[in-house]
């Protein structure tokens, strides 16, 4: 396939095009993803999550800089929220990363959530795969950074970096509430601000109390992303975690889990879509729903009937 | 300002009037809109009475001109003694062309010079830098080194005119060049008068000509404040600017509040650096916008003076009355001028300039009718200057001091402005001060919201702009436009290359090294150690780009928070 | 991958060159968002090379350039040229700012699809994008 070949050869335009098709749910995308699939699985995926304004984009930019110094090719997927009122979005993470835009070995892609919850967009996983197939050795995912329930990134990333800033009592609470379990590495960014040490200590204490998750002890790092401070140590820590996973064959395990989730999601979506399509061809959806609404039929029976009618 | 008893009676009478007179009228002839708002979209009432001025005291809040709190003006006789300085902003192409324009303006009766620089100069790049491509001499004059500055002021006696330079990030460098030209003309330091804009905070907020992170940039500003206080007693070292904030979209109140908050930060920094407040506060000047909404603008100027006097006297405990004065330059609102039916702009500028004068400004620039299209032609700029002269000599508004005082509306607005500003100061303090507030994007977001709301109001026709969304004409009005000679860029680059060949290279390197040393020192923060080094570098014909690069190297560059 | 998701218009809004006048660009960016588009804002001080590269990676349907400093005759055509070199000139490039009438003709000849000058409404700009961007994915 032409598109796949181009992507594998490193054609940026082709990869970018496919990403759009994926986001838009175009049917051609599926074929391309099929043939790209054998070429995925070697990229190392890092998730960067944390509250808005904590410095995720700035850190992503600095991490990229350091990774390039270590001669890694880098893909970046930056997710920003879609406005629930207008369906539009302003994707501005890129502002902080523009200095890499002329580097052929860095590919930056901004995406909007388009209503998807959990900190990523629906298509983020597939877009990461495209970057992976296009040969990006490290792929950084910057999550939306709005809520506490941004845990979806764990399912995608090999190493998950949770970013916080000094002095935000509430933020630390928020981390406690949900994100503590997902972090492999914790960062107190803006360490040039007052209270960085205290926040770091608080985090460390919370981590000590957390249940053991198989031998990896998450550590807390302090960074000043705007000045590039603490970045080398952070990248070292990420690679340390990678080594840990590889030693225990955990990366494969994570990969398997990701494959399973991806498979199940795809199966669900495909099944639902096919079912609806086929049912639409055979019966009247509108009529059925009216009957449910009028309490002539309950939704449980309706589903059973529909599945039966198409032989499932 | 009235007895409590009187106010009670007036309120009762107002209710009666509303019932007996107003109500029947409204029934027969309803008002044109349900809500009336100012240009800043602040609500405006139908009628103001003494009841709108509760708890105010004539002596405490208004008083007399030339006395605390200066609401009525900084000078006892205001324009009866001396008119404001008519100072027209000019600059384009190379130093040679701008020098010619300066001489023309002085012949036309202008009283001081005001220099516009091109974008590469404003952003600290030399004309041959790749980023400068296409921009050299476009928006102002290109100045790369002392050699250009010598040409710019050739034949202009710098001991006699005062010069304002609209420059901020590289302000210290351009100021050093100006001082060096004065040295060559034999003008002693104590006679050098003028202003550098040098207000870096408003760059992060509005004008976007920042280069370095905020803290070292503020250090550089403080360094110039100290140098001025020690050596150039007639120089205004910061022109604390609301103009850019307003033009970026702020309301009148936001302009007022953010500008004074910036001012407070500079005062704090200079005090931290070891200066007595009275040693420098008299050399701080201001720069405000004057927009179309006449009364709102007048109130803003009056509130600004009152606020600043109170802040400097009470918060910073200044003893010298000259420290309490808010002296200001003003410029008419360029953003209110339209590309459609450009002649209409002459009328707008007249109203805006009147607002500045009724507000009691010390100096004024009036925009030309071709504002929305290009830098002004000589003809258009002359009409704008004549507009000021008509206000000064024909309108009669200069015959008495603070003529709008006592208008219930203007006084109520003045109070509202003052109260609103205190509220903003409180919010800024809660965010951890102005630098933190800027880092968090607070003023930027307020401004972007206001700008968008205003654009929407125009598109909904809630706000009418004559010639744009009403009273439009099919036929376009052609007026002559200034076109910048595109060859100027090449000439300027040639000149710069020639300079780089002919100067004493060792001297340049040595002076830049000395500057780097001074910039690195952490414990030296807040001492006026950079200006003397910058002066040495300038005298050695180091270019401004080279000097600014030294700081880039040491301090790094700033990226702004993404506020849209 | 199977449910047909709604297709979004993606637009890059960029400020080429040293020009810092961003009031207009921000107003346009917000209006586009409110019209349901995905707007990628690259910030100030972008070189034509950075803009072209970002546009390709982001696979935008259109690039909106804003320039008020008078350097548009250098910067706008340069962006077009770079897109053409990289085979991406199907991206619609349009712009706005302080641009004299006589230059508008020249810019159009250089491939700039539309130019919006002071007084233009955001509504007109939205309408332009909706009717001119490529429709296929
Ligand atoms: C506001 C303003 C400022 C503000 C900018 C605040 C900000 N952050 O934006 C301040 C006061 C800081 C400023 C400073 C300067 N300014 Co100024 N400024 C203006 C002014 C008065 C209005 C611009 C504006 O914001 N209008 C409101 C917005 C909503 O309109 P707009 O930007 O035109 O955008 C509309 C359309 O043009 C179009 N549009 C614009 N971009 C885009 C992009 C797309 C994709 C689309 C679809 C549409 C579109 O749609 C918008 C909606 O209608 C203009 C003159 C004028 N009246 O136009 C001068 C003007 C642009 N400035 C000028 C100059 C010279 C400067 C300075 C260089 C002065 C100096 N030497 O110090 C500095 C440089 C600042 C910098 N960093 O670049 C000149 C430029 C000359 C030229 N091109 O030949 C002008 C034309 C004034 C003049 N006649 O001299 N300025
Ligand atoms: N003082 C300080 N500011 C930082 C640091 N890192 C980021 N910032 C600033 O914080 C703001 C938000 O950063 P950004 O990377 O956009 O955060 P995000 O929303 O989490 O992606 C920006 O103004 C950055 O310049 C840091 O280490 N120290
Ligand atoms: Mg971000």
mmCIF file with all atom_site columns, N, CA, C and O in Angstrom, chain A residues 13 16-17 20 24 30 86-89 91 94-95 98 101 106 108-110 112 114 122 269, chain C residues 1-2 4-5 7-8 10 33 36-39 41 46 53-54 56-59 87 90 134:
data_model
loop_
_atom_site.group_PDB
_atom_site.id
_atom_site.type_symbol
_atom_site.label_atom_id
_atom_site.label_alt_id
_atom_site.label_comp_id
_atom_site.label_asym_id
_atom_site.label_entity_id
_atom_site.label_seq_id
_atom_site.pdbx_PDB_ins_code
_atom_site.Cartn_x
_atom_site.Cartn_y
_atom_site.Cartn_z
_atom_site.occupancy
_atom_site.B_iso_or_equiv
_atom_site.pdbx_formal_charge
_atom_site.auth_seq_id
_atom_site.auth_comp_id
_atom_site.auth_asym_id
_atom_site.auth_atom_id
_atom_site.pdbx_PDB_model_num
ATOM 1   N N  . UNK A 1 13  ? 4.466   13.845 5.675  1.00 0.00 ? 13  UNK A N  1
ATOM 2   C CA . UNK A 1 13  ? 3.152   14.220 5.159  1.00 0.00 ? 13  UNK A CA 1
ATOM 3   C C  . UNK A 1 13  ? 2.196   13.027 5.205  1.00 0.00 ? 13  UNK A C  1
ATOM 4   O O  . UNK A 1 13  ? 1.055   13.138 5.642  1.00 0.00 ? 13  UNK A O  1
ATOM 5   N N  . UNK A 1 16  ? 1.207   12.186 8.739  1.00 0.00 ? 16  UNK A N  1
ATOM 6   C CA . UNK A 1 16  ? 0.295   13.201 9.264  1.00 0.00 ? 16  UNK A CA 1
ATOM 7   C C  . UNK A 1 16  ? -1.104  13.005 8.682  1.00 0.00 ? 16  UNK A C  1
ATOM 8   O O  . UNK A 1 16  ? -2.113  13.142 9.374  1.00 0.00 ? 16  UNK A O  1
ATOM 9   N N  . UNK A 1 17  ? -1.136  12.651 7.391  1.00 0.00 ? 17  UNK A N  1
ATOM 10  C CA . UNK A 1 17  ? -2.410  12.405 6.724  1.00 0.00 ? 17  UNK A CA 1
ATOM 11  C C  . UNK A 1 17  ? -3.165  11.246 7.366  1.00 0.00 ? 17  UNK A C  1
ATOM 12  O O  . UNK A 1 17  ? -4.348  11.336 7.669  1.00 0.00 ? 17  UNK A O  1
ATOM 13  N N  . UNK A 1 20  ? -4.792  12.124 10.570 1.00 0.00 ? 20  UNK A N  1
ATOM 14  C CA . UNK A 1 20  ? -6.071  12.822 10.390 1.00 0.00 ? 20  UNK A CA 1
ATOM 15  C C  . UNK A 1 20  ? -7.180  11.831 10.072 1.00 0.00 ? 20  UNK A C  1
ATOM 16  O O  . UNK A 1 20  ? -8.282  11.907 10.621 1.00 0.00 ? 20  UNK A O  1
ATOM 17  N N  . UNK A 1 24  ? -10.532 11.181 12.213 1.00 0.00 ? 24  UNK A N  1
ATOM 18  C CA . UNK A 1 24  ? -11.856 11.361 11.631 1.00 0.00 ? 24  UNK A CA 1
ATOM 19  C C  . UNK A 1 24  ? -12.612 10.057 11.455 1.00 0.00 ? 24  UNK A C  1
ATOM 20  O O  . UNK A 1 24  ? -13.722 10.032 10.926 1.00 0.00 ? 24  UNK A O  1
ATOM 21  N N  . UNK A 1 30  ? -8.206  2.222  8.523  1.00 0.00 ? 30  UNK A N  1
ATOM 22  C CA . UNK A 1 30  ? -8.141  0.876  9.072  1.00 0.00 ? 30  UNK A CA 1
ATOM 23  C C  . UNK A 1 30  ? -7.172  -0.005 8.274  1.00 0.00 ? 30  UNK A C  1
ATOM 24  O O  . UNK A 1 30  ? -6.311  -0.684 8.854  1.00 0.00 ? 30  UNK A O  1
ATOM 25  N N  . UNK A 1 86  ? -18.803 24.266 21.901 1.00 0.00 ? 86  UNK A N  1
ATOM 26  C CA . UNK A 1 86  ? -18.691 24.605 20.486 1.00 0.00 ? 86  UNK A CA 1
ATOM 27  C C  . UNK A 1 86  ? -18.103 23.467 19.664 1.00 0.00 ? 86  UNK A C  1
ATOM 28  O O  . UNK A 1 86  ? -18.161 23.496 18.450 1.00 0.00 ? 86  UNK A O  1
ATOM 29  N N  . UNK A 1 87  ? -17.531 22.476 20.329 1.00 0.00 ? 87  UNK A N  1
ATOM 30  C CA . UNK A 1 87  ? -16.890 21.393 19.589 1.00 0.00 ? 87  UNK A CA 1
ATOM 31  C C  . UNK A 1 87  ? -15.533 21.796 19.043 1.00 0.00 ? 87  UNK A C  1
ATOM 32  O O  . UNK A 1 87  ? -14.828 20.996 18.443 1.00 0.00 ? 87  UNK A O  1
ATOM 33  N N  . UNK A 1 88  ? -15.153 23.056 19.254 1.00 0.00 ? 88  UNK A N  1
ATOM 34  C CA . UNK A 1 88  ? -13.849 23.513 18.775 1.00 0.00 ? 88  UNK A CA 1
ATOM 35  C C  . UNK A 1 88  ? -12.799 23.345 19.851 1.00 0.00 ? 88  UNK A C  1
ATOM 36  O O  . UNK A 1 88  ? -13.089 22.963 20.982 1.00 0.00 ? 88  UNK A O  1
ATOM 37  N N  . UNK A 1 89  ? -11.555 23.626 19.481 1.00 0.00 ? 89  UNK A N  1
ATOM 38  C CA . UNK A 1 89  ? -10.478 23.505 20.458 1.00 0.00 ? 89  UNK A CA 1
ATOM 39  C C  . UNK A 1 89  ? -9.343  24.426 20.069 1.00 0.00 ? 89  UNK A C  1
ATOM 40  O O  . UNK A 1 89  ? -9.141  24.706 18.885 1.00 0.00 ? 89  UNK A O  1
ATOM 41  N N  . UNK A 1 91  ? -5.402  24.332 20.356 1.00 0.00 ? 91  UNK A N  1
ATOM 42  C CA . UNK A 1 91  ? -4.309  23.414 20.680 1.00 0.00 ? 91  UNK A CA 1
ATOM 43  C C  . UNK A 1 91  ? -3.028  24.241 20.752 1.00 0.00 ? 91  UNK A C  1
ATOM 44  O O  . UNK A 1 91  ? -2.496  24.643 19.729 1.00 0.00 ? 91  UNK A O  1
ATOM 45  N N  . UNK A 1 94  ? 1.904   23.144 21.515 1.00 0.00 ? 94  UNK A N  1
ATOM 46  C CA . UNK A 1 94  ? 2.969   23.199 20.537 1.00 0.00 ? 94  UNK A CA 1
ATOM 47  C C  . UNK A 1 94  ? 3.834   24.446 20.661 1.00 0.00 ? 94  UNK A C  1
ATOM 48  O O  . UNK A 1 94  ? 5.018   24.418 20.299 1.00 0.00 ? 94  UNK A O  1
ATOM 49  N N  . UNK A 1 95  ? 3.227   25.537 21.139 1.00 0.00 ? 95  UNK A N  1
ATOM 50  C CA . UNK A 1 95  ? 3.972   26.795 21.295 1.00 0.00 ? 95  UNK A CA 1
ATOM 51  C C  . UNK A 1 95  ? 5.314   26.537 21.972 1.00 0.00 ? 95  UNK A C  1
ATOM 52  O O  . UNK A 1 95  ? 6.332   27.088 21.584 1.00 0.00 ? 95  UNK A O  1
ATOM 53  N N  . UNK A 1 98  ? 8.002   24.505 19.628 1.00 0.00 ? 98  UNK A N  1
ATOM 54  C CA . UNK A 1 98  ? 8.241   24.889 18.244 1.00 0.00 ? 98  UNK A CA 1
ATOM 55  C C  . UNK A 1 98  ? 9.718   24.877 17.846 1.00 0.00 ? 98  UNK A C  1
ATOM 56  O O  . UNK A 1 98  ? 10.043  24.751 16.683 1.00 0.00 ? 98  UNK A O  1
ATOM 57  N N  . UNK A 1 101 ? 10.568  22.105 15.675 1.00 0.00 ? 101 UNK A N  1
ATOM 58  C CA . UNK A 1 101 ? 9.745   21.847 14.489 1.00 0.00 ? 101 UNK A CA 1
ATOM 59  C C  . UNK A 1 101 ? 10.589  21.636 13.234 1.00 0.00 ? 101 UNK A C  1
ATOM 60  O O  . UNK A 1 101 ? 10.128  21.056 12.271 1.00 0.00 ? 101 UNK A O  1
ATOM 61  N N  . UNK A 1 106 ? 12.042  14.801 14.938 1.00 0.00 ? 106 UNK A N  1
ATOM 62  C CA . UNK A 1 106 ? 11.004  15.056 15.938 1.00 0.00 ? 106 UNK A CA 1
ATOM 63  C C  . UNK A 1 106 ? 9.685   15.278 15.195 1.00 0.00 ? 106 UNK A C  1
ATOM 64  O O  . UNK A 1 106 ? 9.632   16.039 14.230 1.00 0.00 ? 106 UNK A O  1
ATOM 65  N N  . UNK A 1 108 ? 5.778   16.310 15.962 1.00 0.00 ? 108 UNK A N  1
ATOM 66  C CA . UNK A 1 108 ? 4.857   16.803 16.988 1.00 0.00 ? 108 UNK A CA 1
ATOM 67  C C  . UNK A 1 108 ? 3.440   16.810 16.425 1.00 0.00 ? 108 UNK A C  1
ATOM 68  O O  . UNK A 1 108 ? 3.189   17.331 15.341 1.00 0.00 ? 108 UNK A O  1
ATOM 69  N N  . UNK A 1 109 ? 2.526   16.239 17.163 1.00 0.00 ? 109 UNK A N  1
ATOM 70  C CA . UNK A 1 109 ? 1.145   16.238 16.705 1.00 0.00 ? 109 UNK A CA 1
ATOM 71  C C  . UNK A 1 109 ? 0.230   16.665 17.846 1.00 0.00 ? 109 UNK A C  1
ATOM 72  O O  . UNK A 1 109 ? 0.267   16.087 18.937 1.00 0.00 ? 109 UNK A O  1
ATOM 73  N N  . UNK A 1 110 ? -0.595  17.667 17.595 1.00 0.00 ? 110 UNK A N  1
ATOM 74  C CA . UNK A 1 110 ? -1.555  18.123 18.594 1.00 0.00 ? 110 UNK A CA 1
ATOM 75  C C  . UNK A 1 110 ? -2.896  17.481 18.303 1.00 0.00 ? 110 UNK A C  1
ATOM 76  O O  . UNK A 1 110 ? -3.288  17.351 17.143 1.00 0.00 ? 110 UNK A O  1
ATOM 77  N N  . UNK A 1 112 ? -7.165  17.132 19.769 1.00 0.00 ? 112 UNK A N  1
ATOM 78  C CA . UNK A 1 112 ? -8.217  17.537 20.694 1.00 0.00 ? 112 UNK A CA 1
ATOM 79  C C  . UNK A 1 112 ? -8.934  16.283 21.181 1.00 0.00 ? 112 UNK A C  1
ATOM 80  O O  . UNK A 1 112 ? -8.977  15.269 20.479 1.00 0.00 ? 112 UNK A O  1
ATOM 81  N N  . UNK A 1 114 ? -12.043 15.725 21.546 1.00 0.00 ? 114 UNK A N  1
ATOM 82  C CA . UNK A 1 114 ? -13.292 15.466 20.825 1.00 0.00 ? 114 UNK A CA 1
ATOM 83  C C  . UNK A 1 114 ? -14.281 14.688 21.691 1.00 0.00 ? 114 UNK A C  1
ATOM 84  O O  . UNK A 1 114 ? -14.894 13.704 21.253 1.00 0.00 ? 114 UNK A O  1
ATOM 85  N N  . UNK A 1 122 ? -9.644  9.737  21.692 1.00 0.00 ? 122 UNK A N  1
ATOM 86  C CA . UNK A 1 122 ? -9.979  8.368  21.310 1.00 0.00 ? 122 UNK A CA 1
ATOM 87  C C  . UNK A 1 122 ? -8.886  7.770  20.434 1.00 0.00 ? 122 UNK A C  1
ATOM 88  O O  . UNK A 1 122 ? -8.536  6.598  20.543 1.00 0.00 ? 122 UNK A O  1
ATOM 89  N N  . UNK A 1 269 ? -16.277 -1.626 19.510 1.00 0.00 ? 269 UNK A N  1
ATOM 90  C CA . UNK A 1 269 ? -16.670 -0.594 18.554 1.00 0.00 ? 269 UNK A CA 1
ATOM 91  C C  . UNK A 1 269 ? -17.135 -1.207 17.247 1.00 0.00 ? 269 UNK A C  1
ATOM 92  O O  . UNK A 1 269 ? -18.155 -0.826 16.687 1.00 0.00 ? 269 UNK A O  1
ATOM 93  N N  . UNK C 2 1   ? -12.414 2.613  15.292 1.00 0.00 ? 1   UNK C N  1
ATOM 94  C CA . UNK C 2 1   ? -12.073 2.859  13.887 1.00 0.00 ? 1   UNK C CA 1
ATOM 95  C C  . UNK C 2 1   ? -13.258 2.717  12.952 1.00 0.00 ? 1   UNK C C  1
ATOM 96  O O  . UNK C 2 1   ? -13.135 3.026  11.787 1.00 0.00 ? 1   UNK C O  1
ATOM 97  N N  . UNK C 2 2   ? -14.339 2.233  13.479 1.00 0.00 ? 2   UNK C N  1
ATOM 98  C CA . UNK C 2 2   ? -15.425 1.970  12.542 1.00 0.00 ? 2   UNK C CA 1
ATOM 99  C C  . UNK C 2 2   ? -16.502 3.032  12.571 1.00 0.00 ? 2   UNK C C  1
ATOM 100 O O  . UNK C 2 2   ? -17.065 3.348  11.552 1.00 0.00 ? 2   UNK C O  1
ATOM 101 N N  . UNK C 2 4   ? -17.987 6.369  12.191 1.00 0.00 ? 4   UNK C N  1
ATOM 102 C CA . UNK C 2 4   ? -17.566 7.568  11.472 1.00 0.00 ? 4   UNK C CA 1
ATOM 103 C C  . UNK C 2 4   ? -17.668 8.751  12.420 1.00 0.00 ? 4   UNK C C  1
ATOM 104 O O  . UNK C 2 4   ? -18.745 9.129  12.856 1.00 0.00 ? 4   UNK C O  1
ATOM 105 N N  . UNK C 2 5   ? -16.519 9.274  12.816 1.00 0.00 ? 5   UNK C N  1
ATOM 106 C CA . UNK C 2 5   ? -16.498 10.409 13.728 1.00 0.00 ? 5   UNK C CA 1
ATOM 107 C C  . UNK C 2 5   ? -16.635 11.680 12.895 1.00 0.00 ? 5   UNK C C  1
ATOM 108 O O  . UNK C 2 5   ? -16.248 11.719 11.738 1.00 0.00 ? 5   UNK C O  1
ATOM 109 N N  . UNK C 2 7   ? -15.944 15.020 11.183 1.00 0.00 ? 7   UNK C N  1
ATOM 110 C CA . UNK C 2 7   ? -14.715 15.544 10.652 1.00 0.00 ? 7   UNK C CA 1
ATOM 111 C C  . UNK C 2 7   ? -14.545 16.984 11.104 1.00 0.00 ? 7   UNK C C  1
ATOM 112 O O  . UNK C 2 7   ? -15.480 17.763 11.050 1.00 0.00 ? 7   UNK C O  1
ATOM 113 N N  . UNK C 2 8   ? -13.356 17.323 11.574 1.00 0.00 ? 8   UNK C N  1
ATOM 114 C CA . UNK C 2 8   ? -13.142 18.688 12.069 1.00 0.00 ? 8   UNK C CA 1
ATOM 115 C C  . UNK C 2 8   ? -12.209 19.441 11.131 1.00 0.00 ? 8   UNK C C  1
ATOM 116 O O  . UNK C 2 8   ? -11.269 18.852 10.606 1.00 0.00 ? 8   UNK C O  1
ATOM 117 N N  . UNK C 2 10  ? -9.172  21.659 10.713 1.00 0.00 ? 10  UNK C N  1
ATOM 118 C CA . UNK C 2 10  ? -7.991  22.021 11.511 1.00 0.00 ? 10  UNK C CA 1
ATOM 119 C C  . UNK C 2 10  ? -7.273  23.187 10.856 1.00 0.00 ? 10  UNK C C  1
ATOM 120 O O  . UNK C 2 10  ? -6.954  23.143 9.668  1.00 0.00 ? 10  UNK C O  1
ATOM 121 N N  . UNK C 2 33  ? -12.313 28.675 17.003 1.00 0.00 ? 33  UNK C N  1
ATOM 122 C CA . UNK C 2 33  ? -12.659 27.640 17.982 1.00 0.00 ? 33  UNK C CA 1
ATOM 123 C C  . UNK C 2 33  ? -14.163 27.648 18.239 1.00 0.00 ? 33  UNK C C  1
ATOM 124 O O  . UNK C 2 33  ? -14.810 26.601 18.255 1.00 0.00 ? 33  UNK C O  1
ATOM 125 N N  . UNK C 2 36  ? -16.256 25.837 16.044 1.00 0.00 ? 36  UNK C N  1
ATOM 126 C CA . UNK C 2 36  ? -16.125 24.379 16.037 1.00 0.00 ? 36  UNK C CA 1
ATOM 127 C C  . UNK C 2 36  ? -14.868 23.853 15.379 1.00 0.00 ? 36  UNK C C  1
ATOM 128 O O  . UNK C 2 36  ? -14.751 22.658 15.128 1.00 0.00 ? 36  UNK C O  1
ATOM 129 N N  . UNK C 2 37  ? -13.916 24.730 15.107 1.00 0.00 ? 37  UNK C N  1
ATOM 130 C CA . UNK C 2 37  ? -12.695 24.248 14.458 1.00 0.00 ? 37  UNK C CA 1
ATOM 131 C C  . UNK C 2 37  ? -11.624 23.913 15.499 1.00 0.00 ? 37  UNK C C  1
ATOM 132 O O  . UNK C 2 37  ? -11.686 24.377 16.625 1.00 0.00 ? 37  UNK C O  1
ATOM 133 N N  . UNK C 2 38  ? -10.651 23.131 15.065 1.00 0.00 ? 38  UNK C N  1
ATOM 134 C CA . UNK C 2 38  ? -9.497  22.881 15.915 1.00 0.00 ? 38  UNK C CA 1
ATOM 135 C C  . UNK C 2 38  ? -8.384  23.819 15.464 1.00 0.00 ? 38  UNK C C  1
ATOM 136 O O  . UNK C 2 38  ? -7.953  23.773 14.316 1.00 0.00 ? 38  UNK C O  1
ATOM 137 N N  . UNK C 2 39  ? -7.968  24.665 16.374 1.00 0.00 ? 39  UNK C N  1
ATOM 138 C CA . UNK C 2 39  ? -7.019  25.715 16.025 1.00 0.00 ? 39  UNK C CA 1
ATOM 139 C C  . UNK C 2 39  ? -5.680  25.426 16.685 1.00 0.00 ? 39  UNK C C  1
ATOM 140 O O  . UNK C 2 39  ? -5.598  25.301 17.910 1.00 0.00 ? 39  UNK C O  1
ATOM 141 N N  . UNK C 2 41  ? -2.264  26.966 17.562 1.00 0.00 ? 41  UNK C N  1
ATOM 142 C CA . UNK C 2 41  ? -1.634  28.277 17.630 1.00 0.00 ? 41  UNK C CA 1
ATOM 143 C C  . UNK C 2 41  ? -0.165  28.072 17.931 1.00 0.00 ? 41  UNK C C  1
ATOM 144 O O  . UNK C 2 41  ? 0.192   27.429 18.915 1.00 0.00 ? 41  UNK C O  1
ATOM 145 N N  . UNK C 2 46  ? 7.589   33.220 14.541 1.00 0.00 ? 46  UNK C N  1
ATOM 146 C CA . UNK C 2 46  ? 7.794   31.990 13.797 1.00 0.00 ? 46  UNK C CA 1
ATOM 147 C C  . UNK C 2 46  ? 8.428   32.288 12.449 1.00 0.00 ? 46  UNK C C  1
ATOM 148 O O  . UNK C 2 46  ? 8.044   33.226 11.766 1.00 0.00 ? 46  UNK C O  1
ATOM 149 N N  . UNK C 2 53  ? 6.583   23.562 8.467  1.00 0.00 ? 53  UNK C N  1
ATOM 150 C CA . UNK C 2 53  ? 6.814   22.260 9.059  1.00 0.00 ? 53  UNK C CA 1
ATOM 151 C C  . UNK C 2 53  ? 5.695   21.885 10.037 1.00 0.00 ? 53  UNK C C  1
ATOM 152 O O  . UNK C 2 53  ? 5.200   20.753 10.022 1.00 0.00 ? 53  UNK C O  1
ATOM 153 N N  . UNK C 2 54  ? 5.289   22.844 10.868 1.00 0.00 ? 54  UNK C N  1
ATOM 154 C CA . UNK C 2 54  ? 4.199   22.566 11.809 1.00 0.00 ? 54  UNK C CA 1
ATOM 155 C C  . UNK C 2 54  ? 2.924   22.227 11.050 1.00 0.00 ? 54  UNK C C  1
ATOM 156 O O  . UNK C 2 54  ? 2.192   21.303 11.412 1.00 0.00 ? 54  UNK C O  1
ATOM 157 N N  . UNK C 2 56  ? 2.530   20.840 8.210  1.00 0.00 ? 56  UNK C N  1
ATOM 158 C CA . UNK C 2 56  ? 2.579   19.503 7.618  1.00 0.00 ? 56  UNK C CA 1
ATOM 159 C C  . UNK C 2 56  ? 2.412   18.431 8.695  1.00 0.00 ? 56  UNK C C  1
ATOM 160 O O  . UNK C 2 56  ? 1.630   17.505 8.539  1.00 0.00 ? 56  UNK C O  1
ATOM 161 N N  . UNK C 2 57  ? 3.126   18.579 9.808  1.00 0.00 ? 57  UNK C N  1
ATOM 162 C CA . UNK C 2 57  ? 2.983   17.588 10.880 1.00 0.00 ? 57  UNK C CA 1
ATOM 163 C C  . UNK C 2 57  ? 1.549   17.550 11.415 1.00 0.00 ? 57  UNK C C  1
ATOM 164 O O  . UNK C 2 57  ? 1.027   16.496 11.742 1.00 0.00 ? 57  UNK C O  1
ATOM 165 N N  . UNK C 2 58  ? 0.954   18.715 11.506 1.00 0.00 ? 58  UNK C N  1
ATOM 166 C CA . UNK C 2 58  ? -0.396  18.771 12.060 1.00 0.00 ? 58  UNK C CA 1
ATOM 167 C C  . UNK C 2 58  ? -1.451  18.467 11.008 1.00 0.00 ? 58  UNK C C  1
ATOM 168 O O  . UNK C 2 58  ? -2.633  18.398 11.305 1.00 0.00 ? 58  UNK C O  1
ATOM 169 N N  . UNK C 2 59  ? -1.010  18.329 9.774  1.00 0.00 ? 59  UNK C N  1
ATOM 170 C CA . UNK C 2 59  ? -1.908  18.067 8.652  1.00 0.00 ? 59  UNK C CA 1
ATOM 171 C C  . UNK C 2 59  ? -3.134  18.989 8.691  1.00 0.00 ? 59  UNK C C  1
ATOM 172 O O  . UNK C 2 59  ? -4.278  18.527 8.669  1.00 0.00 ? 59  UNK C O  1
ATOM 173 N N  . UNK C 2 87  ? 5.478   19.711 -1.368 1.00 0.00 ? 87  UNK C N  1
ATOM 174 C CA . UNK C 2 87  ? 4.290   19.076 -1.950 1.00 0.00 ? 87  UNK C CA 1
ATOM 175 C C  . UNK C 2 87  ? 3.050   19.232 -1.091 1.00 0.00 ? 87  UNK C C  1
ATOM 176 O O  . UNK C 2 87  ? 2.169   18.377 -1.085 1.00 0.00 ? 87  UNK C O  1
ATOM 177 N N  . UNK C 2 90  ? -1.597  22.009 -1.250 1.00 0.00 ? 90  UNK C N  1
ATOM 178 C CA . UNK C 2 90  ? -3.054  21.886 -1.213 1.00 0.00 ? 90  UNK C CA 1
ATOM 179 C C  . UNK C 2 90  ? -3.593  22.470 0.094  1.00 0.00 ? 90  UNK C C  1
ATOM 180 O O  . UNK C 2 90  ? -4.800  22.645 0.252  1.00 0.00 ? 90  UNK C O  1
ATOM 181 N N  . UNK C 2 134 ? -10.121 21.844 1.853  1.00 0.00 ? 134 UNK C N  1
ATOM 182 C CA . UNK C 2 134 ? -10.338 20.577 1.165  1.00 0.00 ? 134 UNK C CA 1
ATOM 183 C C  . UNK C 2 134 ? -11.374 19.760 1.941  1.00 0.00 ? 134 UNK C C  1
ATOM 184 O O  . UNK C 2 134 ? -11.421 19.772 3.161  1.00 0.00 ? 134 UNK C O  1
#
